[in-house]
Structure formats: C-alpha cells, structure tokens
C-alpha cells in the first residue's frame, strides 16, 4: 500500500500545469492537417484542448493496461490509489483532460472513464469532440489519453511537449494560502530514457519539499470570511494612532517650554530621522518577497536568521504586551485626574488607577477577541475622535479669550514667538533628557507591519502606509509645537488682577509687552507652557474634546499593542524556535486568531497595570522597540552587503549605508533615553541570541547571514589561493576513503582527532555499479551524510563520486577534491583486512591507490586496527534506541533495522546516532539508509530472534568507538625509521594537542648502528628540541637488521604461498602468460631480490611487539614499493607482516617535502 501511495505521490508531482493560453486559430488548423502523422490513425484524434479551460491530471499507465485506473482518484489529488498495474509502471503517463463544463463534480468519480485507453476525446472550446468508441455517463466527461502510445502531452506553444511554461504556481511553497502549488516536470522526466524510472524526488536548492501526505493536496485557504485590510485601514490608521500618543496632548507643550520652538522642532526632526530610516528599511524588507504574519519578528528572522529573529521576536512581543499596560495606565491617570477635579475618587489615586486600568484592559481584550474586524472598526472611531481633538485645538488657537489671558494664552503674537524660540531648560533638564521624553511618542511605526498576516497586500501596504503615517504625524507634531509656542507664554499666574495698568518702560518679557505682569511667580507659577500639562485643553475651543482625544490616543495605542503582541508571539511559536512555547502557536477561527496569545498578553498587561509604577518600565519598553528598529535597519545593511541574488526589494528608495547609520542611531538613542535600560536590553538580546544559536533550530530561511558566510568563505578562499604555501603553515589535509562515513567510525574519529580545527578533512565515497542507480544514490547520500557529519560534530566534508572501480574513484577524488589552497595533501585509507580472501584484482586496485597518491605528490596514511574498521555489516544495534542513553551497559540484543525506501520522505532528520553514543552499525553501503521520521522501525530478525553478537563483532564494535573516549596516561610510539619530510612526527604531535589525547606522551624509536647508539639518540634529541616537539623518550634500535625468527619467516612464506607464480617450476611461456593475466603474482626472482626488505618487515613486527605492545597508538614509517617492480601481493604481505597483532597502527609516508621547520 505504501508503494502505491508513493507511486501516487509521484503521479501528482509529475502533473504538468495547464499552458498559458489557447493556441491561435492557425495553429488549430495545422494540428488538424498533421493529425494523421502523429501516429495511431484518425480515431480519437484530439483537436487540442484549450489548456486554460481544461483541468487535467497525469496518471501512471501500467505496462500492459489499456484501461483506466480501476480506483478513480479525486482531482484534488488527495485520495485513491493508482490502478492495478501501476506498481510496474515505469515512467509512462496518462493525461486526463476534464471537462470544466461538467459542473462541480469531482473529475475522478466512477463512470467518468472511457472504456478503452485508445478511445480519446477532448474538450475544445466548449464543444466536445467525441471518438466513436467513447462511453460517457450522464453529462460528466472524463477522458483518458495514454501518452506512451501517443506522444501528446500538453500543447505548449502548439507543440507536443511536457515542458512547462513559466508560471507563478511553480514557485509557491507547498501549503501556500495564495493558490495551488504546481510542480514543474523534473529534469529526470524530461531527460531520462522513457523505460527507466524517473527520479522520485525532484527538489533542489533548498526549496521546501512536500511531505508525503500533502504532495499534491494543494491547500487553498477558504477565502470566505477571512478579513484582510488595505493600506489605509490596515497600516496608515494604525500607525497614526500609535504614533500620536498621550505625548501630543500632555507633554508636547512642556517640551516646547523647555527646549523652545527651535529645538523642539529639532527634537521632532531627530526622532523622525530615526523612524524614517527604519520605515524605509522596513519597506525594503517587506517588499523583498511575500510577508507572512509576525511583523517585525518575521522581517528580522527571515533576513538575519532565527538567532536574531528569535531574540527580537520574544522581547518585541513582550514589549508590546507591557506597552498595553503603559497606555492603559496613561488612560486611567487621565480619568482619575478628572475624578479628582470633581472630588469623586473611589478609594485613593493609586488604587483608582488600578481599578480603572483593570476594567479597561478587560474591555480591550473583549474587542480584540471579537476579531480583527471589530478591532479595526474601533480604531477608525478612535482616529476620528483624535482628529477632531487636534482640530479643536487648532481652532482654539485663533480665538483668544480674555478669560484665558491670565493663564498665559494670548493668541498668535510675534513677541511670544520670539521669546519662546530659544531654549529655557529648568529643573536639571537638558536637550537629551527632553529628547528622551519625546522619543517614545515617535515609536509605533511598526503597528501596521505587526499585523502583516492580516493585510491584503503587505508588499505595497507597508511602505505606503508606514511612510505616509510618519510624514503626517511629524507635520502635526511640528505644527502643534510651533503654534502652541507662538500663543502661550512660559509662565503665567492665572490671576486676573496681574494686568498692568500703567505703562512700563523696561518691559523684557512678552507678557509684559502684552500688558500682563507675571513676574510675581517666576519660580512657582501654576500656568504657562512650563507648569501646566493641560495647556492644550486650555487653548482649545471645547476642552472636553481634548480629554476625549487623550482617551482615544491611549486606548488606540493600547488596542494596537494588544493585537500586535499575540500575533508576533504566535508567529514566533509557529517557527518552534523556543519549543516550550509551542502551545501558543495554535490559532482559532477563520482568521487563525491566537486566542491563547491574547490571554497571555492580557495577563502580562494586567500584572503591570497592578504594579502601576510605569516610570521604571517605560524606558525599558522604549529600548526594546529601539532594539528591534536597530535590527531591522541592520538587516537591510546586512542583506545588501551579502550581495545575495535573492535580495531584490521592489521598494527602491533605500540605501545600505543609510540603513547602517539608522541602526547606529537607534543604538545611540537607546543610551540617550536610559543607559541602564540600554545595557539591560543588550544583555537580554545577547542572552537569547546565544540560547537560540546553541539550540540550533532546524530551519533554513535563506537568511543574509547564510549569504554573507558564503561570500566571506568565497573571498577568503580566493585570497588564500594567491598566497604560496609555506612550511610553517603546513597542515595535514586528509582525503579519507571512508565509504559511507558511518561505516568506519574509528577511521573517521582518529583522523578527526588530528585534523579538527587544524586541517581539511574530506570523506571520499566511491559509488560503483550501474551509473543511473549510483547517480540517484549520490544525490541522496550527499545531503544525508553531510548532515550526519554535522550532527556528530565532525568538522569534515563528504565527497561522493561515481566510478567504474575504486581506483578510478580515488583518482577523481585526489585530482578534483578541494578548492584552491584547501585541497587534500594526504590520502588516508584503512588496511584491507580481508586481502587474502578477496579477489586479487581488488588488492591490485587497492595498492594502485597508493601509487596514484604518490604520483600526485600526496602523503599516504594506512590505518590498521586488529579488530578491523568496517562495521557496516552489523545490523542496527540497540544503541540506536534512546534506551542506551538511560543505561550505559550494552545490551547484547540484535535488532534488524528496516530502513525501507518508503520511509524516505522526511529528509530533515538524518539517520545517525549521537557522537556520544556507540556509533551504530548500519546495513551495507548499497542499502538505502533510510531517513526515518523519528525512531527507525525496529523489527526482530526472523532467523535469530535476539541472538547475542558473536565475540568478534562485539570486539569490532568496541574498537570502533575507542578514539571517541579520553585516552588516559599512555604512550604514542613513533617509529620514525625513514625521513619522509616529517609527517610521521607531525601527526602524533597534533594528536597530543587535543583534549582527549593530552595526557599521552610521545616516545620516538629510530634505527641506528649498535656502536653509535648514544650519538644517534643525541642527534635525534637535538632535532626534536629544535622542532619544539616534546617527547618522553628516544630509543635507538641497533638490531633492526638482525634476521627474524625462523617461525616468523616460515609463517610469512606460508602466507604468500597461494600468491606465488613459481615460474622456475613452469615452462617459460606458461609462466609469462600467467604473469600477464595475473600481474599481482609474486615471482621467485622478485622474492629473492627483496629478501632483505621482507626480513626487515618481519623483524620490525617482532620489535614492535617487544617495545610497543602497550602503546595506545603506533605511528610508523610506511615501506614504499617501487611501481612495477614489486607485485601487489608481496607489498600487501609486507604490510600484513609488519602490522599484524599490534595496537592501532598508522603507517605514514609523507611526500618527502618538509612539513616541519626549526626556522622562525
């Protein structure tokens, strides 16, 4: 059944989309004329559908099945299995054209099929052209057309081609709520041979793949009932309401009094510069692709990646939640002020604020939960009140009443303008402190962007609405500042008796010139710009309207924040960056309202309202907002700097350097407003950033951080290529022939121990076998094993190639792996343990790898563990299961892991054990190591239900993890017999620099003559001290050339016996023929010629057992065999004799160029 589902998924993926338009009439005519040539006679010849009118599907056609699929499938592609023979179908398709005029019925209902695959009819231009044999039921037309017998796929430009024309639906994400995702034909479908199976997965370039269940269950959102706002209602109104806060009515007049008209306009201008730059940056990001819900969080996370996005998303949502409390308390204070004036306080001031605040926030919650539509209506009403209040003030400035003159209001007068133009800072206020008080009034520019998910067209709405709102609000702020500064004096008594009757000659103040003497209260006046916060009510034509304006400004800002916070938080939770908050991702109703988020926001706001001490919280909130502004600006700078081809904002009026200046300004303003709050904000953002970086959420949004990392790597690689290598900077850059990286963990971990953070490590994997199959495996393995390496904290690359045999593959890798100066210089292979049992041609190939490596100036390292390296033949161990983490003891239960191809749908989780666990054994490399959705499917092996591992396998498994553990106090024995440039010494030194190996001591063994042992030891000690390499001991072996023991020689001769040619016992011709056919055979002549060398290997093994049997690891010079002179079998026998029955041994041979130097 699973196979059928997979077939079906493939059918759906392969469905080509409708063409762009109907062919022209002339083309119709040509199609008619040439119809007989298309094959199959005139019967059922299509007149060509107009693709825009035809719905169609592509079904796989069984090899011999001429009838339609028995179990019909729905047009939506969700249900139904493919027909009987579809299992064997290989890349043959059937196009189903569905009559659109047949009503709303599903085109795949029973009875819609024709009786024979060959009898085809098509819908064309509303008329149905039927072939004689077609059967129909009712008015429902469903025609099958077998594309294998007839090459008709689709009419693209009037040609029979499966190639799709460019259209937007190919570029959608899977479950996009904008329309259906169509899948263009993959390259394999267009280009592979028809009788072969096409590729199953056609995703590349990090496009989000379709999980199996929803391959073509193209989800289209129900557009009925979903509320989407335009740019005025959604962005402009919200931003204006949020920017015009309480400041406008209560604090602006005081700012003008302190800073004067000139500097007040500068303060407003400075705030506007910051918000405008941020507005431009927001517009640039918002127009660079489709914007989903989540506002500032969405913009930052998709630009800079989840680390910054996650940090800002959390504090921005929190800031909005606390801002609700701040605005509600502002509202409650104004109400309490009115109650106090009328003497109707309930308890006392503080508790009244709490009671009114709590009631207000409950009402606001009710409006929000009722849905966005109600909230938007409430915003419109509040905006109308606010505009009326501003109009009321402006009208009031033109009607100066005598009753208001003692309070300092005289109407527009040049004298007052001149006097109020300059600053007059009092009570320790400065320009920056006044700026800090005003700046929060300019925030709120993201109110529209925060509900980006509820906008009909966020790409055009956000730039238009935000920038226009900034312009209008700035003009209003500046206009009111100038007009209030031109009408009202700084100090006034409010006393009507202070009029000047007699003419004063030494008048200096404007009030004096206007016949009022307020000098009596120069310090403690009750009225005027400096002393009365309610100046605007006093000036206005109808004072209660200003109070209504204050209510409107506070409530609208509170409402906007109450809606923004849950929406941002919901988007953050959906991305699962903080797994603990997953429950808040759930949305309810048509609009996907985050009701749980509303409740949380309500509780946070209520908590802060009950504290009612907002002077401490206000600067932190301002700083949280500014931090997000700074990051939005920085995002634009970063994206432009990364030069990613995907950064193409439709909004062109931005500049990367201006955005950078904007980001810096935001950071400066944070310190200006409140230095400790700024530091706190930085610490919180940094803490969250580190947390998210550490957690590494499994997301890939194509962020600019990724793009910049690539750009930096590219630039540094190119810069590195221009520098010649120097011996001081030599690093072993290893190409390891691992096969599948998880098949030989010991090889991988040992090499990783000396290359980690030092040199390059590339895991080479040669795929052999049929090219087509290998290519398929290659692309699947590349992503899978690279992920496996990363998951196991291996700093390495995976490089698979396809070749006829191992030698060719090795040559390809040695010649082409790496980039510029970052190329391998050392080939690392495991010792071929089974060389005596396997085909000798494989041994020949293996030995030739060494020769090829030396040819291209590589060093060679052969690693041998007596237990062996390859664990791929073992079946998945219990360690695979999480139970291993609970109990450290190993369980001897064998479990067969069923990595079926069916499980290969979830590519996001690579199959791998964690590096701390025992690296689990897998199937043979040829098997598909499935990427299972969670735990692999475990199935007892029918033959051996829970039989324990045999001893050899158990030892092999233990040996495979030995280099992952900390190596205690022991020795690394270096047998530096031949000078290869120093690689034999450099590798052990690099090992001792690593944490797991730092307790190991290096012992050096060298060959020498018995009569000059002391001299040789001193010479080596001098050399090592010049190289600055610590050693614990130097041993000079004077008895290397002693003849080995007889039994060892006999054992060697017995070992090589099956591989000898024995040409002396055969006729010359037969011997020559055999040597030609089997070049690996050992000739008698060769054996005699290299007798000394043979004895040396046997003798060295005796010495190794004598001196180094307790070492953790032995590093020894690799004997070199002359190409063409020494046969593969003899060379292999030397390596066998040299390295058998020993601790882990590395046979190392550098490329005879110095890798160590004692010059500085």
mmCIF file with all atom_site columns, N, CA and C in Angstrom, residues 1112-1156:
data_model
loop_
_atom_site.group_PDB
_atom_site.id
_atom_site.type_symbol
_atom_site.label_atom_id
_atom_site.label_alt_id
_atom_site.label_comp_id
_atom_site.label_asym_id
_atom_site.label_entity_id
_atom_site.label_seq_id
_atom_site.pdbx_PDB_ins_code
_atom_site.Cartn_x
_atom_site.Cartn_y
_atom_site.Cartn_z
_atom_site.occupancy
_atom_site.B_iso_or_equiv
_atom_site.pdbx_formal_charge
_atom_site.auth_seq_id
_atom_site.auth_comp_id
_atom_site.auth_asym_id
_atom_site.auth_atom_id
_atom_site.pdbx_PDB_model_num
ATOM 1   N N  . UNK A 1 1112 ? 49.110 3.196  23.164  1.00 0.00 ? 1112 UNK A N  1
ATOM 2   C CA . UNK A 1 1112 ? 47.733 3.476  22.729  1.00 0.00 ? 1112 UNK A CA 1
ATOM 3   C C  . UNK A 1 1112 ? 47.655 3.419  21.216  1.00 0.00 ? 1112 UNK A C  1
ATOM 4   N N  . UNK A 1 1113 ? 48.689 3.974  20.599  1.00 0.00 ? 1113 UNK A N  1
ATOM 5   C CA . UNK A 1 1113 ? 48.693 4.006  19.136  1.00 0.00 ? 1113 UNK A CA 1
ATOM 6   C C  . UNK A 1 1113 ? 50.144 4.041  18.672  1.00 0.00 ? 1113 UNK A C  1
ATOM 7   N N  . UNK A 1 1114 ? 50.387 3.393  17.532  1.00 0.00 ? 1114 UNK A N  1
ATOM 8   C CA . UNK A 1 1114 ? 51.746 3.380  16.983  1.00 0.00 ? 1114 UNK A CA 1
ATOM 9   C C  . UNK A 1 1114 ? 51.706 4.131  15.655  1.00 0.00 ? 1114 UNK A C  1
ATOM 10  N N  . UNK A 1 1115 ? 52.692 5.015  15.472  1.00 0.00 ? 1115 UNK A N  1
ATOM 11  C CA . UNK A 1 1115 ? 52.806 5.721  14.185  1.00 0.00 ? 1115 UNK A CA 1
ATOM 12  C C  . UNK A 1 1115 ? 54.140 5.302  13.592  1.00 0.00 ? 1115 UNK A C  1
ATOM 13  N N  . UNK A 1 1116 ? 54.108 4.750  12.394  1.00 0.00 ? 1116 UNK A N  1
ATOM 14  C CA . UNK A 1 1116 ? 55.326 4.154  11.842  1.00 0.00 ? 1116 UNK A CA 1
ATOM 15  C C  . UNK A 1 1116 ? 55.495 4.510  10.375  1.00 0.00 ? 1116 UNK A C  1
ATOM 16  N N  . UNK A 1 1117 ? 56.748 4.571  9.933   1.00 0.00 ? 1117 UNK A N  1
ATOM 17  C CA . UNK A 1 1117 ? 57.010 4.860  8.520   1.00 0.00 ? 1117 UNK A CA 1
ATOM 18  C C  . UNK A 1 1117 ? 56.461 3.735  7.649   1.00 0.00 ? 1117 UNK A C  1
ATOM 19  N N  . UNK A 1 1118 ? 55.776 4.103  6.597   1.00 0.00 ? 1118 UNK A N  1
ATOM 20  C CA . UNK A 1 1118 ? 55.199 3.121  5.668   1.00 0.00 ? 1118 UNK A CA 1
ATOM 21  C C  . UNK A 1 1118 ? 56.283 2.709  4.678   1.00 0.00 ? 1118 UNK A C  1
ATOM 22  N N  . UNK A 1 1119 ? 56.523 1.401  4.517   1.00 0.00 ? 1119 UNK A N  1
ATOM 23  C CA . UNK A 1 1119 ? 57.503 0.996  3.496   1.00 0.00 ? 1119 UNK A CA 1
ATOM 24  C C  . UNK A 1 1119 ? 56.977 1.328  2.091   1.00 0.00 ? 1119 UNK A C  1
ATOM 25  N N  . UNK A 1 1120 ? 57.871 1.781  1.231   1.00 0.00 ? 1120 UNK A N  1
ATOM 26  C CA . UNK A 1 1120 ? 57.452 2.150  -0.123  1.00 0.00 ? 1120 UNK A CA 1
ATOM 27  C C  . UNK A 1 1120 ? 57.879 1.062  -1.089  1.00 0.00 ? 1120 UNK A C  1
ATOM 28  N N  . UNK A 1 1121 ? 56.992 0.692  -2.002  1.00 0.00 ? 1121 UNK A N  1
ATOM 29  C CA . UNK A 1 1121 ? 57.334 -0.313 -3.026  1.00 0.00 ? 1121 UNK A CA 1
ATOM 30  C C  . UNK A 1 1121 ? 57.459 0.387  -4.360  1.00 0.00 ? 1121 UNK A C  1
ATOM 31  N N  . UNK A 1 1122 ? 58.508 -0.010 -5.122  1.00 0.00 ? 1122 UNK A N  1
ATOM 32  C CA . UNK A 1 1122 ? 58.683 0.621  -6.436  1.00 0.00 ? 1122 UNK A CA 1
ATOM 33  C C  . UNK A 1 1122 ? 57.585 0.167  -7.383  1.00 0.00 ? 1122 UNK A C  1
ATOM 34  N N  . UNK A 1 1123 ? 57.037 1.162  -8.083  1.00 0.00 ? 1123 UNK A N  1
ATOM 35  C CA . UNK A 1 1123 ? 55.937 0.881  -9.004  1.00 0.00 ? 1123 UNK A CA 1
ATOM 36  C C  . UNK A 1 1123 ? 56.426 -0.048 -10.114 1.00 0.00 ? 1123 UNK A C  1
ATOM 37  N N  . UNK A 1 1124 ? 55.685 -1.124 -10.373 1.00 0.00 ? 1124 UNK A N  1
ATOM 38  C CA . UNK A 1 1124 ? 56.029 -2.033 -11.475 1.00 0.00 ? 1124 UNK A CA 1
ATOM 39  C C  . UNK A 1 1124 ? 57.068 -3.063 -11.105 1.00 0.00 ? 1124 UNK A C  1
ATOM 40  N N  . UNK A 1 1125 ? 57.789 -2.859 -9.989  1.00 0.00 ? 1125 UNK A N  1
ATOM 41  C CA . UNK A 1 1125 ? 58.849 -3.813 -9.631  1.00 0.00 ? 1125 UNK A CA 1
ATOM 42  C C  . UNK A 1 1125 ? 58.367 -4.775 -8.558  1.00 0.00 ? 1125 UNK A C  1
ATOM 43  N N  . UNK A 1 1126 ? 57.609 -4.237 -7.592  1.00 0.00 ? 1126 UNK A N  1
ATOM 44  C CA . UNK A 1 1126 ? 57.115 -5.089 -6.501  1.00 0.00 ? 1126 UNK A CA 1
ATOM 45  C C  . UNK A 1 1126 ? 55.656 -5.425 -6.789  1.00 0.00 ? 1126 UNK A C  1
ATOM 46  N N  . UNK A 1 1127 ? 55.319 -6.705 -6.753  1.00 0.00 ? 1127 UNK A N  1
ATOM 47  C CA . UNK A 1 1127 ? 53.931 -7.090 -7.053  1.00 0.00 ? 1127 UNK A CA 1
ATOM 48  C C  . UNK A 1 1127 ? 53.020 -6.724 -5.883  1.00 0.00 ? 1127 UNK A C  1
ATOM 49  N N  . UNK A 1 1128 ? 51.748 -6.569 -6.200  1.00 0.00 ? 1128 UNK A N  1
ATOM 50  C CA . UNK A 1 1128 ? 50.770 -6.140 -5.185  1.00 0.00 ? 1128 UNK A CA 1
ATOM 51  C C  . UNK A 1 1128 ? 50.714 -7.132 -4.030  1.00 0.00 ? 1128 UNK A C  1
ATOM 52  N N  . UNK A 1 1129 ? 50.763 -8.416 -4.355  1.00 0.00 ? 1129 UNK A N  1
ATOM 53  C CA . UNK A 1 1129 ? 50.630 -9.430 -3.301  1.00 0.00 ? 1129 UNK A CA 1
ATOM 54  C C  . UNK A 1 1129 ? 51.798 -9.351 -2.320  1.00 0.00 ? 1129 UNK A C  1
ATOM 55  N N  . UNK A 1 1130 ? 53.016 -9.143 -2.848  1.00 0.00 ? 1130 UNK A N  1
ATOM 56  C CA . UNK A 1 1130 ? 54.184 -9.067 -1.966  1.00 0.00 ? 1130 UNK A CA 1
ATOM 57  C C  . UNK A 1 1130 ? 54.097 -7.821 -1.072  1.00 0.00 ? 1130 UNK A C  1
ATOM 58  N N  . UNK A 1 1131 ? 53.715 -6.703 -1.691  1.00 0.00 ? 1131 UNK A N  1
ATOM 59  C CA . UNK A 1 1131 ? 53.628 -5.445 -0.915  1.00 0.00 ? 1131 UNK A CA 1
ATOM 60  C C  . UNK A 1 1131 ? 52.581 -5.593 0.186   1.00 0.00 ? 1131 UNK A C  1
ATOM 61  N N  . UNK A 1 1132 ? 51.470 -6.206 -0.169  1.00 0.00 ? 1132 UNK A N  1
ATOM 62  C CA . UNK A 1 1132 ? 50.382 -6.399 0.800   1.00 0.00 ? 1132 UNK A CA 1
ATOM 63  C C  . UNK A 1 1132 ? 50.868 -7.310 1.923   1.00 0.00 ? 1132 UNK A C  1
ATOM 64  N N  . UNK A 1 1133 ? 51.686 -8.329 1.536   1.00 0.00 ? 1133 UNK A N  1
ATOM 65  C CA . UNK A 1 1133 ? 52.217 -9.262 2.536   1.00 0.00 ? 1133 UNK A CA 1
ATOM 66  C C  . UNK A 1 1133 ? 53.174 -8.542 3.483   1.00 0.00 ? 1133 UNK A C  1
ATOM 67  N N  . UNK A 1 1134 ? 53.953 -7.605 2.930   1.00 0.00 ? 1134 UNK A N  1
ATOM 68  C CA . UNK A 1 1134 ? 54.853 -6.815 3.785   1.00 0.00 ? 1134 UNK A CA 1
ATOM 69  C C  . UNK A 1 1134 ? 54.047 -6.047 4.833   1.00 0.00 ? 1134 UNK A C  1
ATOM 70  N N  . UNK A 1 1135 ? 52.987 -5.362 4.355   1.00 0.00 ? 1135 UNK A N  1
ATOM 71  C CA . UNK A 1 1135 ? 52.180 -4.555 5.280   1.00 0.00 ? 1135 UNK A CA 1
ATOM 72  C C  . UNK A 1 1135 ? 51.522 -5.450 6.326   1.00 0.00 ? 1135 UNK A C  1
ATOM 73  N N  . UNK A 1 1136 ? 51.072 -6.627 5.886   1.00 0.00 ? 1136 UNK A N  1
ATOM 74  C CA . UNK A 1 1136 ? 50.444 -7.581 6.805   1.00 0.00 ? 1136 UNK A CA 1
ATOM 75  C C  . UNK A 1 1136 ? 51.438 -8.024 7.876   1.00 0.00 ? 1136 UNK A C  1
ATOM 76  N N  . UNK A 1 1137 ? 52.635 -8.421 7.385   1.00 0.00 ? 1137 UNK A N  1
ATOM 77  C CA . UNK A 1 1137 ? 53.658 -8.925 8.305   1.00 0.00 ? 1137 UNK A CA 1
ATOM 78  C C  . UNK A 1 1137 ? 54.083 -7.838 9.295   1.00 0.00 ? 1137 UNK A C  1
ATOM 79  N N  . UNK A 1 1138 ? 54.196 -6.623 8.790   1.00 0.00 ? 1138 UNK A N  1
ATOM 80  C CA . UNK A 1 1138 ? 54.678 -5.508 9.614   1.00 0.00 ? 1138 UNK A CA 1
ATOM 81  C C  . UNK A 1 1138 ? 53.679 -5.141 10.715  1.00 0.00 ? 1138 UNK A C  1
ATOM 82  N N  . UNK A 1 1139 ? 52.371 -5.181 10.384  1.00 0.00 ? 1139 UNK A N  1
ATOM 83  C CA . UNK A 1 1139 ? 51.399 -4.549 11.292  1.00 0.00 ? 1139 UNK A CA 1
ATOM 84  C C  . UNK A 1 1139 ? 50.482 -5.512 12.013  1.00 0.00 ? 1139 UNK A C  1
ATOM 85  N N  . UNK A 1 1140 ? 50.734 -6.847 11.896  1.00 0.00 ? 1140 UNK A N  1
ATOM 86  C CA . UNK A 1 1140 ? 49.761 -7.772 12.493  1.00 0.00 ? 1140 UNK A CA 1
ATOM 87  C C  . UNK A 1 1140 ? 49.913 -7.871 14.016  1.00 0.00 ? 1140 UNK A C  1
ATOM 88  N N  . UNK A 1 1141 ? 48.782 -8.169 14.668  1.00 0.00 ? 1141 UNK A N  1
ATOM 89  C CA . UNK A 1 1141 ? 48.730 -8.401 16.123  1.00 0.00 ? 1141 UNK A CA 1
ATOM 90  C C  . UNK A 1 1141 ? 49.336 -7.262 16.930  1.00 0.00 ? 1141 UNK A C  1
ATOM 91  N N  . UNK A 1 1142 ? 48.955 -6.036 16.597  1.00 0.00 ? 1142 UNK A N  1
ATOM 92  C CA . UNK A 1 1142 ? 49.506 -4.868 17.300  1.00 0.00 ? 1142 UNK A CA 1
ATOM 93  C C  . UNK A 1 1142 ? 48.367 -3.945 17.726  1.00 0.00 ? 1142 UNK A C  1
ATOM 94  N N  . UNK A 1 1143 ? 48.666 -3.002 18.642  1.00 0.00 ? 1143 UNK A N  1
ATOM 95  C CA . UNK A 1 1143 ? 47.671 -1.957 18.925  1.00 0.00 ? 1143 UNK A CA 1
ATOM 96  C C  . UNK A 1 1143 ? 47.397 -1.167 17.635  1.00 0.00 ? 1143 UNK A C  1
ATOM 97  N N  . UNK A 1 1144 ? 46.409 -0.247 17.657  1.00 0.00 ? 1144 UNK A N  1
ATOM 98  C CA . UNK A 1 1144 ? 46.130 0.546  16.443  1.00 0.00 ? 1144 UNK A CA 1
ATOM 99  C C  . UNK A 1 1144 ? 47.417 1.146  15.878  1.00 0.00 ? 1144 UNK A C  1
ATOM 100 N N  . UNK A 1 1145 ? 47.618 0.954  14.587  1.00 0.00 ? 1145 UNK A N  1
ATOM 101 C CA . UNK A 1 1145 ? 48.874 1.421  13.989  1.00 0.00 ? 1145 UNK A CA 1
ATOM 102 C C  . UNK A 1 1145 ? 48.590 2.286  12.762  1.00 0.00 ? 1145 UNK A C  1
ATOM 103 N N  . UNK A 1 1146 ? 49.331 3.391  12.654  1.00 0.00 ? 1146 UNK A N  1
ATOM 104 C CA . UNK A 1 1146 ? 49.250 4.265  11.482  1.00 0.00 ? 1146 UNK A CA 1
ATOM 105 C C  . UNK A 1 1146 ? 50.542 4.102  10.713  1.00 0.00 ? 1146 UNK A C  1
ATOM 106 N N  . UNK A 1 1147 ? 50.458 3.628  9.490   1.00 0.00 ? 1147 UNK A N  1
ATOM 107 C CA . UNK A 1 1147 ? 51.640 3.561  8.634   1.00 0.00 ? 1147 UNK A CA 1
ATOM 108 C C  . UNK A 1 1147 ? 51.647 4.835  7.799   1.00 0.00 ? 1147 UNK A C  1
ATOM 109 N N  . UNK A 1 1148 ? 52.647 5.668  8.029   1.00 0.00 ? 1148 UNK A N  1
ATOM 110 C CA . UNK A 1 1148 ? 52.616 7.019  7.448   1.00 0.00 ? 1148 UNK A CA 1
ATOM 111 C C  . UNK A 1 1148 ? 53.795 7.208  6.501   1.00 0.00 ? 1148 UNK A C  1
ATOM 112 N N  . UNK A 1 1149 ? 53.537 7.794  5.369   1.00 0.00 ? 1149 UNK A N  1
ATOM 113 C CA . UNK A 1 1149 ? 54.621 8.191  4.471   1.00 0.00 ? 1149 UNK A CA 1
ATOM 114 C C  . UNK A 1 1149 ? 54.260 9.545  3.888   1.00 0.00 ? 1149 UNK A C  1
ATOM 115 N N  . UNK A 1 1150 ? 55.039 10.568 4.246   1.00 0.00 ? 1150 UNK A N  1
ATOM 116 C CA . UNK A 1 1150 ? 54.809 11.904 3.683   1.00 0.00 ? 1150 UNK A CA 1
ATOM 117 C C  . UNK A 1 1150 ? 55.238 11.937 2.230   1.00 0.00 ? 1150 UNK A C  1
ATOM 118 N N  . UNK A 1 1151 ? 55.129 13.111 1.607   1.00 0.00 ? 1151 UNK A N  1
ATOM 119 C CA . UNK A 1 1151 ? 55.511 13.188 0.181   1.00 0.00 ? 1151 UNK A CA 1
ATOM 120 C C  . UNK A 1 1151 ? 56.960 13.654 0.026   1.00 0.00 ? 1151 UNK A C  1
ATOM 121 N N  . UNK A 1 1152 ? 57.741 13.500 1.096   1.00 0.00 ? 1152 UNK A N  1
ATOM 122 C CA . UNK A 1 1152 ? 59.177 13.819 1.091   1.00 0.00 ? 1152 UNK A CA 1
ATOM 123 C C  . UNK A 1 1152 ? 59.467 15.283 0.835   1.00 0.00 ? 1152 UNK A C  1
ATOM 124 N N  . UNK A 1 1153 ? 58.509 16.134 1.194   1.00 0.00 ? 1153 UNK A N  1
ATOM 125 C CA . UNK A 1 1153 ? 58.782 17.570 1.263   1.00 0.00 ? 1153 UNK A CA 1
ATOM 126 C C  . UNK A 1 1153 ? 58.605 17.970 2.707   1.00 0.00 ? 1153 UNK A C  1
ATOM 127 N N  . UNK A 1 1154 ? 59.465 18.869 3.188   1.00 0.00 ? 1154 UNK A N  1
ATOM 128 C CA . UNK A 1 1154 ? 59.466 19.191 4.621   1.00 0.00 ? 1154 UNK A CA 1
ATOM 129 C C  . UNK A 1 1154 ? 58.123 19.729 5.074   1.00 0.00 ? 1154 UNK A C  1
ATOM 130 N N  . UNK A 1 1155 ? 57.650 19.158 6.189   1.00 0.00 ? 1155 UNK A N  1
ATOM 131 C CA . UNK A 1 1155 ? 56.429 19.707 6.786   1.00 0.00 ? 1155 UNK A CA 1
ATOM 132 C C  . UNK A 1 1155 ? 56.745 20.282 8.170   1.00 0.00 ? 1155 UNK A C  1
ATOM 133 N N  . UNK A 1 1156 ? 57.996 20.138 8.592   1.00 0.00 ? 1156 UNK A N  1
ATOM 134 C CA . UNK A 1 1156 ? 58.441 20.719 9.864   1.00 0.00 ? 1156 UNK A CA 1
ATOM 135 C C  . UNK A 1 1156 ? 59.605 21.650 9.576   1.00 0.00 ? 1156 UNK A C  1
#
